[in-house]
Amino acid sequence: METGRILINEGWKFALTDDINAPESAFESVFLPHDWQIRNPQDMNMPDGTCQGFFPRNQVGVYRYYFTAHEEWNGNYDRVKETLRTQKVIQ
């Protein structure tokens, strides 16, 4: 691992909910990449089904990941905050 970087490939949690404050017990451990829709039954009558794999896309999920920031990141909160702010949420 390079100095100042952390690997975030493992340790993710997922819950099929739109409640970002859901209790930890609602979450399950998942590996990335992850697609919760794959568990749903396919619907061949789904509008735009071919580009969505015939899976319904009307659900919302929450991912969680916890990490400890490196000490050298101290004082760089604004940079980290801006990086996180620019990430897009796709529903």
PDB file of C-alpha atoms in Angstrom:
ATOM      1  CA  MET A   1       0.000   0.000   0.000  1.00  0.00           C
ATOM      2  CA  GLU A   2       1.298   3.443  -0.901  1.00  0.00           C
ATOM      3  CA  THR A   3       1.605   6.087   1.767  1.00  0.00           C
ATOM      4  CA  GLY A   4      -1.560   8.149   2.098  1.00  0.00           C
ATOM      5  CA  ARG A   5      -3.766   5.647   0.300  1.00  0.00           C
ATOM      6  CA  ILE A   6      -6.081   2.984   1.597  1.00  0.00           C
ATOM      7  CA  LEU A   7      -7.635   0.075  -0.250  1.00  0.00           C
ATOM      8  CA  ILE A   8     -11.413   0.084  -0.118  1.00  0.00           C
ATOM      9  CA  ASN A   9     -12.212  -3.074  -2.058  1.00  0.00           C
ATOM     10  CA  GLU A  10     -13.382  -5.025   0.982  1.00  0.00           C
ATOM     11  CA  GLY A  11     -15.484  -4.304   4.036  1.00  0.00           C
ATOM     12  CA  TRP A  12     -18.566  -2.819   2.350  1.00  0.00           C
ATOM     13  CA  LYS A  13     -22.064  -3.193   3.802  1.00  0.00           C
ATOM     14  CA  PHE A  14     -25.353  -2.980   1.919  1.00  0.00           C
ATOM     15  CA  ALA A  15     -29.042  -2.643   2.869  1.00  0.00           C
ATOM     16  CA  LEU A  16     -32.008  -2.542   0.515  1.00  0.00           C
ATOM     17  CA  THR A  17     -33.518   0.606   2.035  1.00  0.00           C
ATOM     18  CA  ASP A  18     -33.668   4.323   1.446  1.00  0.00           C
ATOM     19  CA  ASP A  19     -32.984   4.990   5.150  1.00  0.00           C
ATOM     20  CA  ILE A  20     -29.380   6.152   5.446  1.00  0.00           C
ATOM     21  CA  ASN A  21     -29.791   5.881   9.226  1.00  0.00           C
ATOM     22  CA  ALA A  22     -30.877   2.241   9.160  1.00  0.00           C
ATOM     23  CA  PRO A  23     -29.447   0.175  12.025  1.00  0.00           C
ATOM     24  CA  GLU A  24     -26.282  -1.773  11.388  1.00  0.00           C
ATOM     25  CA  SER A  25     -28.282  -5.003  11.749  1.00  0.00           C
ATOM     26  CA  ALA A  26     -30.120  -4.139   8.495  1.00  0.00           C
ATOM     27  CA  PHE A  27     -26.866  -4.343   6.525  1.00  0.00           C
ATOM     28  CA  GLU A  28     -25.119  -7.330   5.010  1.00  0.00           C
ATOM     29  CA  SER A  29     -21.493  -7.669   3.958  1.00  0.00           C
ATOM     30  CA  VAL A  30     -20.956  -7.465   0.197  1.00  0.00           C
ATOM     31  CA  PHE A  31     -18.041  -7.672  -2.211  1.00  0.00           C
ATOM     32  CA  LEU A  32     -17.479  -5.079  -4.917  1.00  0.00           C
ATOM     33  CA  PRO A  33     -18.575  -4.775  -7.605  1.00  0.00           C
ATOM     34  CA  HIS A  34     -22.073  -5.395  -6.263  1.00  0.00           C
ATOM     35  CA  ASP A  35     -25.513  -5.225  -7.887  1.00  0.00           C
ATOM     36  CA  TRP A  36     -28.461  -5.884  -5.602  1.00  0.00           C
ATOM     37  CA  GLN A  37     -30.887  -6.017  -8.534  1.00  0.00           C
ATOM     38  CA  ILE A  38     -29.515  -9.370  -9.679  1.00  0.00           C
ATOM     39  CA  ARG A  39     -31.454 -11.025  -6.816  1.00  0.00           C
ATOM     40  CA  ASN A  40     -34.799  -9.858  -8.204  1.00  0.00           C
ATOM     41  CA  PRO A  41     -36.798 -11.885 -10.704  1.00  0.00           C
ATOM     42  CA  GLN A  42     -36.535 -10.727 -14.283  1.00  0.00           C
ATOM     43  CA  ASP A  43     -39.614  -9.210 -15.900  1.00  0.00           C
ATOM     44  CA  MET A  44     -39.688  -9.598 -19.674  1.00  0.00           C
ATOM     45  CA  ASN A  45     -42.387  -6.880 -19.859  1.00  0.00           C
ATOM     46  CA  MET A  46     -40.218  -4.293 -18.112  1.00  0.00           C
ATOM     47  CA  PRO A  47     -40.062  -1.015 -20.080  1.00  0.00           C
ATOM     48  CA  ASP A  48     -36.575  -0.612 -21.552  1.00  0.00           C
ATOM     49  CA  GLY A  49     -35.964  -4.137 -20.306  1.00  0.00           C
ATOM     50  CA  THR A  50     -33.148  -4.983 -22.683  1.00  0.00           C
ATOM     51  CA  CYS A  51     -30.945  -2.150 -21.432  1.00  0.00           C
ATOM     52  CA  GLN A  52     -31.735  -3.001 -17.792  1.00  0.00           C
ATOM     53  CA  GLY A  53     -31.393  -6.761 -18.083  1.00  0.00           C
ATOM     54  CA  PHE A  54     -35.158  -7.034 -17.501  1.00  0.00           C
ATOM     55  CA  PHE A  55     -34.598  -6.271 -13.812  1.00  0.00           C
ATOM     56  CA  PRO A  56     -36.803  -3.736 -12.010  1.00  0.00           C
ATOM     57  CA  ARG A  57     -34.958  -0.517 -11.206  1.00  0.00           C
ATOM     58  CA  ASN A  58     -37.374   1.075  -8.772  1.00  0.00           C
ATOM     59  CA  GLN A  59     -35.533   0.188  -5.574  1.00  0.00           C
ATOM     60  CA  VAL A  60     -33.092   2.192  -3.496  1.00  0.00           C
ATOM     61  CA  GLY A  61     -30.175   0.827  -1.536  1.00  0.00           C
ATOM     62  CA  VAL A  62     -27.589   2.156   0.884  1.00  0.00           C
ATOM     63  CA  TYR A  63     -23.905   1.222   0.955  1.00  0.00           C
ATOM     64  CA  ARG A  64     -21.695   1.776   3.995  1.00  0.00           C
ATOM     65  CA  TYR A  65     -17.968   1.670   4.357  1.00  0.00           C
ATOM     66  CA  TYR A  66     -16.004   2.588   7.459  1.00  0.00           C
ATOM     67  CA  PHE A  67     -12.326   3.429   7.519  1.00  0.00           C
ATOM     68  CA  THR A  68      -9.752   5.172   9.649  1.00  0.00           C
ATOM     69  CA  ALA A  69      -8.046   8.096   7.952  1.00  0.00           C
ATOM     70  CA  HIS A  70      -4.260   8.201   7.911  1.00  0.00           C
ATOM     71  CA  GLU A  71      -2.709  10.687  10.303  1.00  0.00           C
ATOM     72  CA  GLU A  72      -1.036  12.526   7.419  1.00  0.00           C
ATOM     73  CA  TRP A  73      -4.534  13.384   6.153  1.00  0.00           C
ATOM     74  CA  ASN A  74      -4.919  15.681   9.161  1.00  0.00           C
ATOM     75  CA  GLY A  75      -5.689  19.164   7.897  1.00  0.00           C
ATOM     76  CA  ASN A  76      -6.830  17.883   4.488  1.00  0.00           C
ATOM     77  CA  TYR A  77     -10.475  17.424   5.421  1.00  0.00           C
ATOM     78  CA  ASP A  78     -11.673  19.951   2.844  1.00  0.00           C
ATOM     79  CA  ARG A  79      -9.966  18.023   0.043  1.00  0.00           C
ATOM     80  CA  VAL A  80     -11.491  14.720   1.172  1.00  0.00           C
ATOM     81  CA  LYS A  81     -14.891  16.362   1.675  1.00  0.00           C
ATOM     82  CA  GLU A  82     -14.808  17.836  -1.861  1.00  0.00           C
ATOM     83  CA  THR A  83     -13.870  14.453  -3.332  1.00  0.00           C
ATOM     84  CA  LEU A  84     -16.812  12.796  -1.600  1.00  0.00           C
ATOM     85  CA  ARG A  85     -19.186  15.641  -2.510  1.00  0.00           C
ATOM     86  CA  THR A  86     -18.483  15.267  -6.210  1.00  0.00           C
ATOM     87  CA  GLN A  87     -19.406  11.580  -6.255  1.00  0.00           C
ATOM     88  CA  LYS A  88     -22.714  10.948  -7.993  1.00  0.00           C
ATOM     89  CA  VAL A  89     -25.532   8.896  -6.511  1.00  0.00           C
ATOM     90  CA  ILE A  90     -27.125   6.704  -9.154  1.00  0.00           C
ATOM     91  CA  GLN A  91     -30.630   5.394  -8.627  1.00  0.00           C
TER      92      GLN A  91
END
